[in-house]
Short mmCIF file of C-alpha atoms in Angstrom, two decimals:
data_model
loop_
_atom_site.label_atom_id
_atom_site.label_comp_id
_atom_site.label_asym_id
_atom_site.label_seq_id
_atom_site.Cartn_x
_atom_site.Cartn_y
_atom_site.Cartn_z
CA MET Y 222 -44.17 5.77 -1.86
CA SER Y 223 -46.05 5.00 1.31
CA CYS Y 224 -45.06 6.14 4.77
CA SER Y 225 -44.14 2.59 5.76
CA ASP Y 226 -41.83 2.30 2.74
CA ILE Y 227 -40.10 5.54 3.70
CA ILE Y 228 -39.65 4.34 7.28
CA THR Y 229 -38.31 0.99 6.03
CA ASN Y 230 -35.76 2.73 3.79
CA VAL Y 231 -34.65 5.06 6.57
CA VAL Y 232 -34.28 2.18 9.02
CA SER Y 233 -32.37 0.14 6.42
CA ASP Y 234 -30.01 3.06 5.79
CA LEU Y 235 -29.46 3.54 9.52
CA ILE Y 236 -28.73 -0.16 9.98
CA PHE Y 237 -26.28 -0.08 7.06
CA VAL Y 238 -24.47 2.95 8.50
CA LEU Y 239 -24.43 1.33 11.95
CA VAL Y 240 -22.98 -1.91 10.59
CA ILE Y 241 -20.32 -0.05 8.60
CA THR Y 242 -19.41 2.05 11.64
CA VAL Y 243 -19.13 -0.99 13.91
CA LEU Y 244 -16.98 -2.85 11.37
CA TRP Y 245 -14.77 0.21 10.97
CA LEU Y 246 -14.39 0.56 14.74
CA ILE Y 247 -13.37 -3.10 14.99
CA GLY Y 248 -10.92 -2.67 12.12
CA SER Y 249 -9.58 0.53 13.64
CA TRP Y 250 -9.00 -1.24 16.95
CA LEU Y 251 -7.16 -4.08 15.20
CA PHE Y 252 -5.12 -1.56 13.19
CA ARG Y 253 -4.05 0.33 16.30
CA TYR Y 254 -3.55 -2.48 18.78
CA GLY Y 255 -2.80 -5.49 16.58
CA ARG Y 256 0.51 -6.34 14.92
CA THR Y 257 0.32 -3.34 12.59
CA GLY Y 258 -0.21 -1.02 15.54
CA LYS Y 259 2.79 -2.50 17.33
CA ALA Y 260 4.93 -1.90 14.26
CA ARG Y 261 3.81 1.70 14.03
CA ARG Y 262 4.73 2.31 17.66
CA PHE Y 263 8.00 0.39 17.52
CA PHE Y 264 9.28 2.10 14.38
CA GLY Y 265 7.65 5.43 15.26
CA PHE Y 266 5.49 5.69 12.14
CA GLN Y 267 2.25 6.86 13.77
CA HIS Y 268 2.20 10.39 12.40
CA GLN Y 269 3.91 10.39 9.01
CA THR Y 270 3.05 9.62 5.43
CA GLN Y 271 6.44 8.36 4.25
CA ILE Y 272 8.80 5.73 5.66
CA LYS Y 273 12.42 6.56 4.87
CA ILE Y 274 15.08 3.85 4.60
CA TYR Y 275 18.60 5.18 4.01
CA VAL Y 276 21.34 2.87 2.75
CA SER Y 277 25.09 3.54 2.66
CA GLY Y 278 26.41 5.47 -0.31
CA PHE Y 279 29.87 5.47 -1.88
CA GLU Y 280 31.29 8.06 -4.23
CA HIS Y 281 31.97 6.98 -7.81
CA SER Y 282 33.01 9.42 -10.51
CA GLY Y 283 31.69 7.16 -13.24
CA VAL Y 284 28.00 7.73 -12.46
CA ALA Y 285 26.04 10.96 -12.80
CA THR Y 286 24.84 11.06 -9.19
CA ARG Y 287 28.33 10.16 -7.88
CA LYS Y 288 26.57 7.64 -5.64
CA VAL Y 289 26.77 3.87 -5.73
CA VAL Y 290 25.65 1.28 -3.19
CA THR Y 291 26.84 -2.18 -2.27
CA ALA Y 292 24.67 -5.03 -3.49
CA LEU Y 293 24.21 -6.75 -0.11
CA GLU Y 294 23.24 -3.58 1.73
CA TYR Y 295 20.79 -2.55 -0.94
CA GLU Y 296 19.29 -6.04 -0.92
CA ALA Y 297 18.93 -5.69 2.85
CA ALA Y 298 17.12 -2.38 2.35
CA VAL Y 299 14.77 -4.00 -0.17
CA GLU Y 300 14.05 -6.84 2.29
CA MET Y 301 13.31 -4.24 4.95
CA ARG Y 302 10.96 -2.38 2.62
CA GLU Y 303 9.14 -5.56 1.68
CA ALA Y 304 8.75 -6.50 5.35
CA LEU Y 305 7.23 -3.10 6.12
CA GLN Y 306 4.92 -3.40 3.12
CA HIS Y 307 3.78 -6.77 4.41
CA LEU Y 308 3.13 -5.25 7.84
CA SER Y 309 1.18 -2.45 6.20
CA GLY Y 310 -1.57 -4.91 5.46
CA ARG Y 311 -1.64 -5.37 1.69
CA GLY Y 312 -3.99 -8.33 2.16
CA ILE Y 313 -7.73 -8.44 1.52
CA VAL Y 314 -8.68 -7.92 5.19
CA HIS Y 315 -6.77 -4.66 5.48
CA ARG Y 316 -8.10 -3.50 2.13
CA ILE Y 317 -11.63 -4.08 3.34
CA ILE Y 318 -10.86 -2.19 6.56
CA ASP Y 319 -9.38 0.70 4.59
CA TYR Y 320 -12.42 0.70 2.29
CA LEU Y 321 -14.77 0.83 5.28
CA ALA Y 322 -12.67 3.60 6.81
CA GLY Y 323 -13.03 5.56 3.56
CA LEU Y 324 -16.81 5.36 3.83
CA VAL Y 325 -16.63 7.32 7.09
CA GLY Y 326 -13.93 9.72 5.88
CA GLN Y 327 -10.95 7.98 7.49
CA THR Y 328 -7.93 6.04 6.25
CA MET Y 329 -6.08 2.99 7.49
CA ARG Y 330 -3.30 3.19 4.98
CA TYR Y 331 0.26 2.61 6.14
CA PRO Y 332 3.08 4.96 5.11
CA GLU Y 333 4.79 3.83 1.90
CA PRO Y 334 8.44 2.74 2.42
CA ASP Y 335 11.02 4.50 0.26
CA ILE Y 336 14.73 3.66 -0.12
CA GLU Y 337 17.22 6.50 -0.51
CA VAL Y 338 21.00 6.65 -0.59
CA SER Y 339 22.63 8.39 2.33
CA PRO Y 340 24.39 11.71 1.55
CA LEU Y 341 28.05 11.47 0.59
CA ASP Y 342 29.07 14.56 2.50
CA GLU Y 343 29.08 15.03 6.26
CA VAL Y 344 25.58 15.40 7.68
CA ARG Y 345 25.06 18.33 10.03
CA GLU Y 346 21.30 18.25 10.50
CA PRO Y 347 18.51 15.69 10.02
CA PRO Y 348 17.39 15.41 6.37
CA TYR Y 349 13.95 14.21 7.43
CA THR Y 350 11.93 14.98 10.52
CA GLY Y 351 10.02 11.68 10.61
CA SER Y 352 11.22 8.32 11.87
CA ILE Y 353 13.89 6.66 9.74
CA ILE Y 354 15.72 3.37 9.30
CA LEU Y 355 19.46 3.49 8.57
CA ILE Y 356 21.20 0.52 6.97
CA GLY Y 357 24.99 0.51 7.00
CA GLY Y 358 27.73 1.57 9.38
CA PRO Y 359 29.19 5.01 10.06
CA VAL Y 360 32.14 4.54 7.71
CA ALA Y 361 29.95 4.67 4.59
CA ASN Y 362 26.56 5.86 5.84
CA GLN Y 363 26.94 9.51 6.80
CA LEU Y 364 23.51 9.53 8.42
CA THR Y 365 24.50 6.63 10.67
CA LYS Y 366 27.62 8.56 11.63
CA PHE Y 367 25.49 11.62 12.40
CA TYR Y 368 22.99 9.73 14.58
CA LEU Y 369 25.71 7.81 16.45
CA GLN Y 370 26.93 11.05 18.01
CA GLY Y 371 26.46 11.36 21.74
CA SER Y 372 26.32 8.16 23.75
CA PRO Y 373 24.97 5.26 21.69
CA GLU Y 374 25.15 1.72 23.01
CA PHE Y 375 27.59 0.78 20.21
CA ARG Y 376 29.95 2.78 18.06
CA PHE Y 377 32.75 2.18 15.56
CA ASN Y 378 36.24 3.49 16.19
CA GLU Y 379 37.59 4.35 12.75
CA SER Y 380 41.14 4.86 14.05
CA THR Y 381 41.38 1.29 15.34
CA GLY Y 382 38.84 -0.31 12.98
CA LYS Y 383 37.00 -1.90 15.89
CA TYR Y 384 33.47 -1.81 17.21
CA GLN Y 385 33.07 -0.59 20.76
CA LYS Y 386 30.39 -1.12 23.40
CA ARG Y 387 29.49 1.39 26.06
CA ASP Y 388 30.51 0.28 29.53
CA GLY Y 389 29.36 2.84 32.04
CA GLY Y 390 30.93 6.13 30.99
CA GLU Y 391 33.56 4.50 28.75
CA TYR Y 392 33.68 2.58 25.49
CA ARG Y 393 35.57 -0.70 25.27
CA ASP Y 394 36.71 -2.50 22.13
CA ILE Y 395 34.80 -5.63 21.13
CA GLU Y 396 37.23 -8.46 20.42
CA PRO Y 397 37.05 -9.74 17.79
CA SER Y 398 35.11 -7.06 15.92
CA ASN Y 399 34.87 -8.72 12.54
CA ASP Y 400 31.61 -10.53 13.35
CA VAL Y 401 29.75 -7.68 15.04
CA ALA Y 402 26.19 -6.93 13.90
CA VAL Y 403 24.14 -4.31 15.71
CA VAL Y 404 20.51 -3.25 15.97
CA GLU Y 405 20.03 0.00 17.83
CA LYS Y 406 17.09 2.30 18.40
CA ARG Y 407 17.65 5.92 19.34
CA ILE Y 408 15.17 8.66 20.07
CA ILE Y 409 16.65 12.08 19.43
CA LYS Y 410 14.48 15.12 20.04
CA GLY Y 411 11.42 12.97 19.48
CA GLN Y 412 12.71 11.43 16.23
CA VAL Y 413 12.86 7.63 16.21
CA VAL Y 414 15.98 6.32 14.47
CA ILE Y 415 16.52 2.60 13.86
CA LEU Y 416 20.14 1.74 13.02
CA VAL Y 417 21.20 -1.63 11.62
CA HIS Y 418 24.86 -2.11 10.81
CA GLY Y 419 27.85 -4.34 11.30
CA PHE Y 420 31.41 -5.12 10.34
CA GLY Y 421 31.05 -5.20 6.57
CA GLU Y 422 28.12 -5.86 4.24
CA LYS Y 423 27.38 -9.40 5.43
CA GLN Y 424 27.05 -8.39 9.06
CA THR Y 425 24.91 -5.41 8.11
CA ARG Y 426 22.57 -7.68 6.19
CA ARG Y 427 22.50 -10.08 9.15
CA ALA Y 428 21.54 -7.22 11.48
CA THR Y 429 18.78 -6.15 9.08
CA ARG Y 430 17.36 -9.65 8.86
CA HIS Y 431 17.44 -9.93 12.63
CA LEU Y 432 15.38 -6.76 12.88
CA ILE Y 433 12.91 -8.02 10.27
CA ASN Y 434 12.45 -11.34 12.04
CA ASN Y 435 12.53 -10.12 15.65
CA TRP Y 436 11.10 -6.59 15.77
CA GLU Y 437 7.97 -7.79 17.56
CA ARG Y 438 10.01 -9.50 20.28
CA LEU Y 439 12.12 -6.36 20.59
CA TYR Y 440 8.92 -4.33 20.91
CA ASN Y 441 7.67 -6.61 23.68
CA GLN Y 442 10.99 -6.21 25.49
CA HIS Y 443 11.60 -2.48 25.03
CA ARG Y 444 8.24 -1.03 23.94
CA THR Y 445 8.91 2.49 22.68
CA GLN Y 446 12.19 2.93 24.60
CA GLU Y 447 15.75 3.14 23.27
CA PHE Y 448 17.91 0.03 23.13
CA GLY Y 449 21.02 -1.36 21.52
CA ILE Y 450 21.83 -5.05 21.01
CA ARG Y 451 24.47 -7.15 19.36
CA VAL Y 452 22.91 -9.92 17.28
#
């Protein structure tokens, strides 16, 4: 092989590496600052490998795990998972970006969403240190009950069976409460917790669908801050 051939091969390799690096940098920028990046910041998924979605659980002696779920809430959890999978970039463009990232020892893969049933017993400490999504109200979802301690924007008064909204330092009943659906984001000791719940299964599903369809608008309004809204 002549000297000129060697130089040509070296230059070709350098150009190939340069092109791959530039494409990866462009893809990385899109991943971080495009719609996927917004989702990661809004839901708090920047630094974890698993997305946890917890749905309400009810005790039933007829099943081995003792846990059953309501159909509408579980369907809402599946819709949420599918929405996150879509945001993760399962399309060809994101696959190409992830492939290019792999060539330079990086990854652009999004955390995989996983649905679990909330514990049946009272929760005293977080079961997971990463960001989580909770579907279902505090009556049946023990994790929701745990994370609604303190001063959330909305809460459910089990003694009266009514939703309440914070008004200054007090909570006031929402009348009527039977059509309340809530989306709330809390940040507790650095953990991002997204809560979607309402008065019954239908309102919980409505709150979940609102989050799916409007998370980007909520991000533009609140960025990475806490908020609570009735939808």
